[in-house]
PDB file of C-alpha atoms and ligand atoms in Angstrom:
ATOM      1  CA  MET A   1      -2.883 -20.656  -3.776  1.00 74.00           C
ATOM      2  CA  ALA A   2      -1.624 -20.980  -7.352  1.00 83.00           C
ATOM      3  CA  ARG A   3       0.222 -18.024  -8.817  1.00 91.00           C
ATOM      4  CA  SER A   4       0.536 -17.433 -12.565  1.00 95.00           C
ATOM      5  CA  ALA A   5       4.014 -17.481 -14.115  1.00 95.00           C
ATOM      6  CA  LEU A   6       3.867 -13.693 -14.462  1.00 96.00           C
ATOM      7  CA  LEU A   7       2.951 -13.138 -10.830  1.00 98.00           C
ATOM      8  CA  ASN A   8       5.799 -15.453  -9.837  1.00 98.00           C
ATOM      9  CA  VAL A   9       8.239 -13.327 -11.814  1.00 98.00           C
ATOM     10  CA  MET A  10       6.945 -10.223 -10.010  1.00 98.00           C
ATOM     11  CA  VAL A  11       7.199 -11.887  -6.599  1.00 98.00           C
ATOM     12  CA  GLN A  12      10.768 -13.065  -7.252  1.00 98.00           C
ATOM     13  CA  ALA A  13      11.781  -9.571  -8.365  1.00 98.00           C
ATOM     14  CA  ALA A  14      10.202  -7.999  -5.258  1.00 98.00           C
ATOM     15  CA  LEU A  15      11.864 -10.501  -2.909  1.00 98.00           C
ATOM     16  CA  LYS A  16      15.267  -9.996  -4.516  1.00 98.00           C
ATOM     17  CA  ALA A  17      15.023  -6.192  -4.361  1.00 98.00           C
ATOM     18  CA  GLY A  18      13.673  -6.515  -0.822  1.00 98.00           C
ATOM     19  CA  LYS A  19      16.793  -8.418   0.213  1.00 98.00           C
ATOM     20  CA  SER A  20      18.969  -5.604  -1.091  1.00 97.00           C
ATOM     21  CA  LEU A  21      16.851  -2.976   0.691  1.00 97.00           C
ATOM     22  CA  SER A  22      16.988  -4.974   3.932  1.00 97.00           C
ATOM     23  CA  ARG A  23      20.769  -5.032   3.846  1.00 95.00           C
ATOM     24  CA  ASP A  24      20.903  -1.298   3.171  1.00 93.00           C
ATOM     25  CA  PHE A  25      18.290  -0.574   5.840  1.00 94.00           C
ATOM     26  CA  GLY A  26      20.622  -2.202   8.350  1.00 89.00           C
ATOM     27  CA  GLU A  27      23.381   0.170   7.216  1.00 87.00           C
ATOM     28  CA  VAL A  28      21.109   3.199   7.387  1.00 84.00           C
ATOM     29  CA  GLN A  29      20.753   2.707  11.134  1.00 76.00           C
ATOM     30  CA  ASN A  30      24.542   3.156  11.453  1.00 74.00           C
ATOM     31  CA  LEU A  31      24.567   6.264   9.264  1.00 71.00           C
ATOM     32  CA  GLN A  32      21.895   8.081  11.294  1.00 64.00           C
ATOM     33  CA  VAL A  33      24.480   9.592  13.616  1.00 59.00           C
ATOM     34  CA  SER A  34      26.317  11.622  10.980  1.00 65.00           C
ATOM     35  CA  VAL A  35      25.134  15.235  10.463  1.00 63.00           C
ATOM     36  CA  LYS A  36      24.818  14.769   6.729  1.00 64.00           C
ATOM     37  CA  GLY A  37      22.759  11.662   7.382  1.00 67.00           C
ATOM     38  CA  PRO A  38      22.233   8.718   5.081  1.00 74.00           C
ATOM     39  CA  GLY A  39      20.624  10.726   2.218  1.00 74.00           C
ATOM     40  CA  ASP A  40      23.010   9.810  -0.611  1.00 78.00           C
ATOM     41  CA  PHE A  41      23.275   6.272   0.610  1.00 74.00           C
ATOM     42  CA  VAL A  42      19.488   5.930   0.459  1.00 75.00           C
ATOM     43  CA  SER A  43      19.346   7.243  -3.129  1.00 83.00           C
ATOM     44  CA  GLN A  44      21.858   4.530  -3.988  1.00 88.00           C
ATOM     45  CA  ALA A  45      19.693   1.923  -2.234  1.00 92.00           C
ATOM     46  CA  ASP A  46      16.767   3.140  -4.313  1.00 93.00           C
ATOM     47  CA  PHE A  47      18.627   2.878  -7.641  1.00 93.00           C
ATOM     48  CA  LYS A  48      20.057  -0.517  -6.771  1.00 95.00           C
ATOM     49  CA  ALA A  49      16.608  -1.884  -5.929  1.00 97.00           C
ATOM     50  CA  GLU A  50      15.150  -0.524  -9.161  1.00 97.00           C
ATOM     51  CA  LYS A  51      17.932  -2.095 -11.199  1.00 97.00           C
ATOM     52  CA  ILE A  52      17.300  -5.457  -9.563  1.00 98.00           C
ATOM     53  CA  VAL A  53      13.562  -5.272 -10.268  1.00 98.00           C
ATOM     54  CA  HIS A  54      14.139  -3.988 -13.798  1.00 98.00           C
ATOM     55  CA  ASP A  55      16.625  -6.723 -14.675  1.00 98.00           C
ATOM     56  CA  GLU A  56      14.462  -9.527 -13.234  1.00 98.00           C
ATOM     57  CA  LEU A  57      11.308  -8.345 -14.988  1.00 98.00           C
ATOM     58  CA  MET A  58      12.960  -7.562 -18.318  1.00 97.00           C
ATOM     59  CA  LYS A  59      14.805 -10.889 -18.318  1.00 98.00           C
ATOM     60  CA  ALA A  60      11.454 -12.655 -18.080  1.00 98.00           C
ATOM     61  CA  ARG A  61       9.533 -10.371 -20.486  1.00 97.00           C
ATOM     62  CA  PRO A  62      12.024  -8.397 -22.632  1.00 97.00           C
ATOM     63  CA  THR A  63       9.358  -6.857 -24.865  1.00 98.00           C
ATOM     64  CA  TYR A  64       7.266  -5.220 -22.136  1.00 98.00           C
ATOM     65  CA  GLY A  65       7.462  -1.507 -21.360  1.00 98.00           C
ATOM     66  CA  PHE A  66       8.945  -0.368 -18.047  1.00 98.00           C
ATOM     67  CA  MET A  67       8.022   2.645 -15.945  1.00 98.00           C
ATOM     68  CA  GLY A  68      10.056   2.978 -12.755  1.00 97.00           C
ATOM     69  CA  GLU A  69      10.349   5.951 -10.436  1.00 94.00           C
ATOM     70  CA  GLU A  70      14.131   6.131 -10.714  1.00 91.00           C
ATOM     71  CA  SER A  71      14.656   5.867 -14.477  1.00 91.00           C
ATOM     72  CA  ALA A  72      13.334   7.131 -17.813  1.00 93.00           C
ATOM     73  CA  GLU A  73      10.368   5.182 -19.134  1.00 95.00           C
ATOM     74  CA  GLU A  74      11.147   2.383 -21.621  1.00 95.00           C
ATOM     75  CA  LYS A  75       8.441   1.943 -24.210  1.00 95.00           C
ATOM     76  CA  GLY A  76       8.896  -1.739 -25.096  1.00 94.00           C
ATOM     77  CA  THR A  77       7.985  -3.370 -28.415  1.00 96.00           C
ATOM     78  CA  ASP A  78       4.915  -5.032 -26.933  1.00 95.00           C
ATOM     79  CA  GLY A  79       2.495  -2.103 -26.915  1.00 92.00           C
ATOM     80  CA  ALA A  80       0.036  -3.846 -24.588  1.00 97.00           C
ATOM     81  CA  HIS A  81       2.111  -4.496 -21.472  1.00 98.00           C
ATOM     82  CA  ARG A  82       3.927  -2.208 -19.064  1.00 98.00           C
ATOM     83  CA  TRP A  83       5.572  -2.783 -15.700  1.00 98.00           C
ATOM     84  CA  ILE A  84       5.009   0.026 -13.182  1.00 98.00           C
ATOM     85  CA  VAL A  85       7.548  -0.008 -10.352  1.00 98.00           C
ATOM     86  CA  ASP A  86       8.375   1.876  -7.196  1.00 98.00           C
ATOM     87  CA  PRO A  87      11.556   0.194  -5.953  1.00 97.00           C
ATOM     88  CA  LEU A  88      11.345   1.900  -2.562  1.00 97.00           C
ATOM     89  CA  ASP A  89       8.071   3.399  -1.431  1.00 97.00           C
ATOM     90  CA  GLY A  90       8.423   5.107   1.931  1.00 96.00           C
ATOM     91  CA  THR A  91      11.870   6.620   1.315  1.00 94.00           C
ATOM     92  CA  THR A  92      11.532   9.088   4.174  1.00 93.00           C
ATOM     93  CA  ASN A  93      10.747   6.259   6.585  1.00 94.00           C
ATOM     94  CA  PHE A  94      13.709   4.257   5.256  1.00 93.00           C
ATOM     95  CA  LEU A  95      15.978   7.264   5.660  1.00 90.00           C
ATOM     96  CA  HIS A  96      14.870   7.672   9.275  1.00 89.00           C
ATOM     97  CA  GLY A  97      15.232   4.009  10.185  1.00 90.00           C
ATOM     98  CA  ILE A  98      11.452   3.445  10.352  1.00 94.00           C
ATOM     99  CA  PRO A  99      10.592  -0.051   9.078  1.00 97.00           C
ATOM    100  CA  GLN A 100       7.582   0.997   7.008  1.00 98.00           C
ATOM    101  CA  PHE A 101       8.642   0.834   3.345  1.00 98.00           C
ATOM    102  CA  ALA A 102       8.070  -1.454   0.392  1.00 98.00           C
ATOM    103  CA  VAL A 103       8.870  -2.546  -3.124  1.00 98.00           C
ATOM    104  CA  SER A 104       5.822  -2.099  -5.344  1.00 98.00           C
ATOM    105  CA  ILE A 105       5.428  -3.787  -8.749  1.00 98.00           C
ATOM    106  CA  ALA A 106       2.379  -3.697 -11.017  1.00 98.00           C
ATOM    107  CA  LEU A 107       1.651  -5.096 -14.451  1.00 98.00           C
ATOM    108  CA  GLU A 108      -0.563  -3.102 -16.762  1.00 98.00           C
ATOM    109  CA  ARG A 109      -2.251  -4.685 -19.792  1.00 98.00           C
ATOM    110  CA  ASN A 110      -3.942  -2.428 -22.340  1.00 97.00           C
ATOM    111  CA  GLY A 111      -4.134   0.382 -19.800  1.00 96.00           C
ATOM    112  CA  GLU A 112      -5.539  -1.744 -16.968  1.00 97.00           C
ATOM    113  CA  VAL A 113      -3.565  -2.978 -13.963  1.00 98.00           C
ATOM    114  CA  VAL A 114      -3.920  -6.770 -13.948  1.00 98.00           C
ATOM    115  CA  ALA A 115      -1.409  -7.848 -11.297  1.00 98.00           C
ATOM    116  CA  GLY A 116       0.280  -6.279  -8.290  1.00 98.00           C
ATOM    117  CA  VAL A 117       2.901  -7.143  -5.683  1.00 98.00           C
ATOM    118  CA  ILE A 118       3.844  -5.065  -2.637  1.00 99.00           C
ATOM    119  CA  PHE A 119       6.589  -6.371  -0.336  1.00 98.00           C
ATOM    120  CA  ASN A 120       7.771  -4.933   2.975  1.00 98.00           C
ATOM    121  CA  PRO A 121      11.097  -6.679   3.680  1.00 98.00           C
ATOM    122  CA  ALA A 122      11.212  -5.311   7.241  1.00 97.00           C
ATOM    123  CA  THR A 123       8.065  -7.212   8.250  1.00 98.00           C
ATOM    124  CA  ASP A 124       8.280  -9.949   5.608  1.00 98.00           C
ATOM    125  CA  GLU A 125       4.763  -9.156   4.461  1.00 98.00           C
ATOM    126  CA  LEU A 126       4.100  -9.928   0.815  1.00 98.00           C
ATOM    127  CA  PHE A 127       0.853  -8.678  -0.705  1.00 98.00           C
ATOM    128  CA  THR A 128      -0.173 -10.094  -4.095  1.00 98.00           C
ATOM    129  CA  ALA A 129      -3.162  -9.890  -6.413  1.00 98.00           C
ATOM    130  CA  GLU A 130      -4.083 -10.880  -9.940  1.00 98.00           C
ATOM    131  CA  LYS A 131      -7.204  -9.874 -11.800  1.00 98.00           C
ATOM    132  CA  GLY A 132      -9.960 -12.341 -10.989  1.00 97.00           C
ATOM    133  CA  GLY A 133      -7.772 -14.320  -8.574  1.00 97.00           C
ATOM    134  CA  GLY A 134      -8.311 -12.513  -5.272  1.00 98.00           C
ATOM    135  CA  ALA A 135      -5.810 -10.734  -3.021  1.00 98.00           C
ATOM    136  CA  PHE A 136      -3.375 -12.364  -0.603  1.00 98.00           C
ATOM    137  CA  MET A 137      -0.941 -11.569   2.181  1.00 98.00           C
ATOM    138  CA  ASN A 138       1.731 -14.262   2.476  1.00 97.00           C
ATOM    139  CA  ASP A 139      -0.619 -16.849   0.897  1.00 91.00           C
ATOM    140  CA  ARG A 140      -3.558 -15.934   3.138  1.00 97.00           C
ATOM    141  CA  ARG A 141      -6.615 -14.494   1.388  1.00 98.00           C
ATOM    142  CA  ILE A 142      -7.340 -10.899   2.401  1.00 98.00           C
ATOM    143  CA  ARG A 143     -10.523  -8.817   2.257  1.00 98.00           C
ATOM    144  CA  VAL A 144     -11.272  -5.151   2.869  1.00 98.00           C
ATOM    145  CA  ALA A 145     -12.788  -4.352   6.266  1.00 98.00           C
ATOM    146  CA  ALA A 146     -16.571  -4.590   6.567  1.00 98.00           C
ATOM    147  CA  ARG A 147     -17.236  -1.533   8.779  1.00 98.00           C
ATOM    148  CA  ARG A 148     -20.229   0.382   7.511  1.00 98.00           C
ATOM    149  CA  VAL A 149     -19.990   3.819   9.108  1.00 97.00           C
ATOM    150  CA  LEU A 150     -17.136   6.304   9.211  1.00 98.00           C
ATOM    151  CA  SER A 151     -17.501   6.735  12.960  1.00 98.00           C
ATOM    152  CA  ASP A 152     -16.115   3.185  13.439  1.00 98.00           C
ATOM    153  CA  CYS A 153     -13.293   3.609  10.941  1.00 98.00           C
ATOM    154  CA  VAL A 154      -9.537   4.141  11.082  1.00 98.00           C
ATOM    155  CA  ILE A 155      -8.566   5.980   7.913  1.00 98.00           C
ATOM    156  CA  GLY A 156      -5.087   6.326   6.435  1.00 98.00           C
ATOM    157  CA  SER A 157      -3.899   9.395   4.596  1.00 98.00           C
ATOM    158  CA  GLY A 158      -0.875  11.075   3.073  1.00 98.00           C
ATOM    159  CA  VAL A 159      -0.043  14.528   4.408  1.00 97.00           C
ATOM    160  CA  PRO A 160       1.592  17.107   2.124  1.00 96.00           C
ATOM    161  CA  HIS A 161       4.843  18.567   3.417  1.00 93.00           C
ATOM    162  CA  LEU A 162       7.584  21.074   2.595  1.00 92.00           C
ATOM    163  CA  GLY A 163       7.496  21.709  -1.136  1.00 91.00           C
ATOM    164  CA  ARG A 164       4.837  19.082  -1.800  1.00 91.00           C
ATOM    165  CA  GLY A 165       1.089  19.250  -2.393  1.00 93.00           C
ATOM    166  CA  ASN A 166      -1.691  21.748  -1.748  1.00 93.00           C
ATOM    167  CA  HIS A 167      -1.582  22.376   1.995  1.00 96.00           C
ATOM    168  CA  GLY A 168      -4.735  24.506   2.154  1.00 94.00           C
ATOM    169  CA  LYS A 169      -6.861  21.993   0.260  1.00 94.00           C
ATOM    170  CA  TYR A 170      -5.553  19.148   2.406  1.00 96.00           C
ATOM    171  CA  LEU A 171      -6.372  20.976   5.634  1.00 96.00           C
ATOM    172  CA  VAL A 172      -9.972  21.370   4.487  1.00 95.00           C
ATOM    173  CA  GLU A 173     -10.233  17.654   3.658  1.00 96.00           C
ATOM    174  CA  LEU A 174      -8.615  16.720   6.957  1.00 96.00           C
ATOM    175  CA  ARG A 175     -10.922  18.994   8.905  1.00 94.00           C
ATOM    176  CA  HIS A 176     -13.952  17.282   7.363  1.00 95.00           C
ATOM    177  CA  VAL A 177     -12.671  13.707   7.650  1.00 96.00           C
ATOM    178  CA  MET A 178     -11.243  13.996  11.187  1.00 96.00           C
ATOM    179  CA  GLY A 179     -14.625  15.085  12.514  1.00 94.00           C
ATOM    180  CA  GLU A 180     -16.278  11.890  11.275  1.00 96.00           C
ATOM    181  CA  VAL A 181     -13.882   9.022  11.999  1.00 98.00           C
ATOM    182  CA  ALA A 182     -12.478   6.953  14.880  1.00 98.00           C
ATOM    183  CA  GLY A 183      -8.875   7.745  13.937  1.00 98.00           C
ATOM    184  CA  ILE A 184      -6.497   8.885  11.209  1.00 98.00           C
ATOM    185  CA  ARG A 185      -3.080   7.375  10.492  1.00 98.00           C
ATOM    186  CA  ARG A 186      -0.157   8.658   8.404  1.00 98.00           C
ATOM    187  CA  PHE A 187       2.215   5.713   7.929  1.00 98.00           C
ATOM    188  CA  GLY A 188       4.306   7.226   5.121  1.00 98.00           C
ATOM    189  CA  ALA A 189       4.302   4.623   2.345  1.00 98.00           C
ATOM    190  CA  ALA A 190       1.296   4.949   0.048  1.00 98.00           C
ATOM    191  CA  ALA A 191       1.730   1.501  -1.525  1.00 98.00           C
ATOM    192  CA  LEU A 192       1.627  -0.125   1.909  1.00 98.00           C
ATOM    193  CA  ASP A 193      -1.300   2.073   2.946  1.00 98.00           C
ATOM    194  CA  LEU A 194      -3.272   0.680   0.020  1.00 98.00           C
ATOM    195  CA  ALA A 195      -2.173  -2.866   0.864  1.00 99.00           C
ATOM    196  CA  TYR A 196      -3.394  -2.243   4.423  1.00 99.00           C
ATOM    197  CA  VAL A 197      -6.804  -1.212   3.085  1.00 99.00           C
ATOM    198  CA  ALA A 198      -6.867  -4.444   1.055  1.00 99.00           C
ATOM    199  CA  ALA A 199      -5.985  -6.401   4.206  1.00 98.00           C
ATOM    200  CA  GLY A 200      -8.677  -4.680   6.291  1.00 98.00           C
ATOM    201  CA  ARG A 201      -6.162  -3.023   8.630  1.00 98.00           C
ATOM    202  CA  LEU A 202      -7.172   0.438   7.476  1.00 99.00           C
ATOM    203  CA  ASP A 203     -10.860   0.971   6.681  1.00 98.00           C
ATOM    204  CA  GLY A 204     -10.062   3.578   4.075  1.00 98.00           C
ATOM    205  CA  PHE A 205      -7.406   5.874   2.666  1.00 98.00           C
ATOM    206  CA  TRP A 206      -7.089   9.119   0.755  1.00 98.00           C
ATOM    207  CA  GLU A 207      -4.179  11.087  -0.666  1.00 98.00           C
ATOM    208  CA  SER A 208      -3.484  13.507  -3.528  1.00 97.00           C
ATOM    209  CA  GLY A 209      -0.396  14.179  -5.611  1.00 96.00           C
ATOM    210  CA  LEU A 210       0.585  10.529  -6.091  1.00 97.00           C
ATOM    211  CA  SER A 211       2.323   9.001  -9.099  1.00 97.00           C
ATOM    212  CA  PRO A 212       1.331   5.807 -10.949  1.00 98.00           C
ATOM    213  CA  TRP A 213       4.132   3.804  -9.254  1.00 98.00           C
ATOM    214  CA  ASP A 214       2.804   4.771  -5.794  1.00 98.00           C
ATOM    215  CA  VAL A 215      -0.655   3.359  -6.454  1.00 98.00           C
ATOM    216  CA  ALA A 216      -0.668   0.886  -9.367  1.00 98.00           C
ATOM    217  CA  ALA A 217      -0.129  -2.331  -7.383  1.00 98.00           C
ATOM    218  CA  GLY A 218      -2.375  -1.128  -4.564  1.00 98.00           C
ATOM    219  CA  LEU A 219      -5.292  -0.569  -6.933  1.00 98.00           C
ATOM    220  CA  ILE A 220      -5.581  -4.185  -7.932  1.00 98.00           C
ATOM    221  CA  LEU A 221      -4.980  -5.388  -4.377  1.00 98.00           C
ATOM    222  CA  ILE A 222      -7.935  -3.341  -3.174  1.00 98.00           C
ATOM    223  CA  ARG A 223     -10.220  -4.340  -6.038  1.00 98.00           C
ATOM    224  CA  GLU A 224      -9.348  -8.027  -5.645  1.00 98.00           C
ATOM    225  CA  ALA A 225      -9.949  -7.714  -1.900  1.00 98.00           C
ATOM    226  CA  GLY A 226     -13.504  -6.548  -2.650  1.00 98.00           C
ATOM    227  CA  GLY A 227     -12.844  -2.828  -2.210  1.00 98.00           C
ATOM    228  CA  PHE A 228     -13.406   0.306  -4.232  1.00 98.00           C
ATOM    229  CA  VAL A 229     -10.836   2.813  -5.374  1.00 98.00           C
ATOM    230  CA  SER A 230     -11.158   6.041  -7.345  1.00 98.00           C
ATOM    231  CA  ASP A 231      -9.811   9.550  -7.621  1.00 97.00           C
ATOM    232  CA  MET A 232     -11.191  12.347  -5.410  1.00 94.00           C
ATOM    233  CA  LYS A 233     -14.116  12.908  -7.776  1.00 94.00           C
ATOM    234  CA  GLY A 234     -15.091   9.240  -7.725  1.00 94.00           C
ATOM    235  CA  THR A 235     -13.840   8.509 -11.274  1.00 95.00           C
ATOM    236  CA  THR A 236     -11.228   5.942 -12.244  1.00 94.00           C
ATOM    237  CA  ASP A 237      -8.717   8.509 -13.576  1.00 95.00           C
ATOM    238  CA  ILE A 238      -6.299   7.795 -10.748  1.00 97.00           C
ATOM    239  CA  PHE A 239      -3.067   7.952 -12.755  1.00 97.00           C
ATOM    240  CA  GLY A 240      -4.192  11.158 -14.491  1.00 97.00           C
ATOM    241  CA  SER A 241      -5.341  12.981 -11.351  1.00 96.00           C
ATOM    242  CA  GLY A 242      -2.808  11.607  -8.864  1.00 97.00           C
ATOM    243  CA  ASP A 243      -5.619  11.266  -6.318  1.00 96.00           C
ATOM    244  CA  VAL A 244      -6.675   8.111  -4.604  1.00 98.00           C
ATOM    245  CA  VAL A 245      -9.618   7.342  -2.317  1.00 98.00           C
ATOM    246  CA  ALA A 246     -10.166   3.757  -1.164  1.00 98.00           C
ATOM    247  CA  GLY A 247     -12.310   1.612   1.101  1.00 98.00           C
ATOM    248  CA  ASN A 248     -15.181  -0.845   0.972  1.00 98.00           C
ATOM    249  CA  GLU A 249     -18.135   0.277  -1.126  1.00 98.00           C
ATOM    250  CA  LEU A 250     -19.795   2.296   1.674  1.00 98.00           C
ATOM    251  CA  ILE A 251     -16.660   3.792   3.201  1.00 98.00           C
ATOM    252  CA  HIS A 252     -15.212   4.673  -0.198  1.00 98.00           C
ATOM    253  CA  LYS A 253     -18.389   6.581  -1.069  1.00 98.00           C
ATOM    254  CA  ALA A 254     -18.542   8.262   2.332  1.00 97.00           C
ATOM    255  CA  LEU A 255     -14.897   9.374   2.033  1.00 97.00           C
ATOM    256  CA  VAL A 256     -15.430  10.779  -1.464  1.00 96.00           C
ATOM    257  CA  ASP A 257     -18.444  12.717  -0.151  1.00 95.00           C
ATOM    258  CA  VAL A 258     -16.722  14.033   2.969  1.00 92.00           C
ATOM    259  CA  ALA A 259     -13.474  14.962   1.228  1.00 84.00           C
ATOM    260  CA  ASN A 260     -15.432  16.983  -1.335  1.00 88.00           C
ATOM    261  CA  ARG A 261     -17.422  19.069   1.120  1.00 88.00           C
ATOM    262  CA  PRO A 262     -17.009  22.760   0.416  1.00 84.00           C
ATOM    263  CA  VAL A 263     -14.563  24.920   2.334  1.00 78.00           C
ATOM    264  CA  PRO A 264     -16.194  25.874   5.665  1.00 72.00           C
ATOM    265  CA  THR A 265     -17.066  29.551   5.916  1.00 71.00           C
ATOM    266  CA  ARG A 266     -16.091  29.796   9.583  1.00 63.00           C
TER     267      ARG A 266
HETATM  268  C1  IPD B 301       5.958   8.653  -1.144  1.00 66.26           C
HETATM  269  C2  IPD B 301       5.219   7.821  -0.112  1.00 66.26           C
HETATM  270  C3  IPD B 301       4.415   8.700   0.812  1.00 66.26           C
HETATM  271  C4  IPD B 301       3.476   9.589   0.049  1.00 66.26           C
HETATM  272  C5  IPD B 301       4.222  10.399  -0.981  1.00 66.26           C
HETATM  273  C6  IPD B 301       4.992   9.471  -1.917  1.00 66.26           C
HETATM  274  P1  IPD B 301       8.319   7.684  -1.974  1.00 66.26           P
HETATM  275  O1  IPD B 301       6.683   7.823  -2.037  1.00 66.26           O
HETATM  276  O2  IPD B 301       4.356   6.903  -0.732  1.00 66.26           O
HETATM  277  O3  IPD B 301       3.640   7.942   1.705  1.00 66.26           O
HETATM  278  O4  IPD B 301       2.822  10.436   0.957  1.00 66.26           O
HETATM  279  O5  IPD B 301       3.312  11.166  -1.702  1.00 66.26           O
HETATM  280  O6  IPD B 301       5.700  10.250  -2.864  1.00 66.26           O
HETATM  281  O7  IPD B 301       8.866   9.017  -2.361  1.00 66.26           O
HETATM  282  O8  IPD B 301       8.662   7.301  -0.603  1.00 66.26           O
HETATM  283  O9  IPD B 301       8.576   6.636  -3.009  1.00 66.26           O
HETATM  284 CA1   CA B 302       6.425   6.154  -3.788  1.00 66.26          CA
HETATM  285 CA1   CA B 303      10.097   5.639  -4.325  1.00 66.26          CA
END
């Protein structure tokens, strides 16, 4: 599989940041025992990884804009291109020594995501996609799952928690979806959840309250893997709404329908 020069830059940046996260993840295991826990250490790991990604990307394309979770947005002199980066998606997992986290890097051109890389250094799984070029996991082509009915499907989701999200609304969605599917999973790293949909591991996914860096790379992975992705209403305003619903054509539509059912009266 031939990667463009730009995708190569993104992959190199993700691998380099991944190496740094891996080292710190090893340390986190040792810090678990203290009462204070590894919280501050993990924020440092986060910043370090973002700096690595930032410096690699900006060295290769100094005029592009840069939006990263851990720093103020840089506009860039090239108005058409913007990097969108989550240096550590799955922070809570990382903090708890759970090896489900990733570096996520997307490239946006004129408002459209055209390339994405998601790398989990703990499993050495590298997900890549470029517009028109298909989606890959470690050089193997990936496709969304082909299941046609929700009753056969395992669906991923993101669950709101203390201080985050609309708990009541989520419980209504969950109540509707859980009654229709074979299983629900909450893995705790939205970027990887979307990569898993692209790879056919999860049949679908939904979550609200996400930021562009959580979803940007996953969007193109899913589309290039033959899947569909939208906000909760079925429109493409994912960055604006913060919602994401994903799956193959049938499962995506079914999830949008089920998640939008009205609040039950009893
Ligand atoms: C979070 C993870 C999590 C999702 C949250 C995100 P972070 O990102 O993707 O799965 O449920 O909404 O904020 O904070 O670990 O980068
Ligand atoms: Ca994130
Ligand atoms: Ca993050």
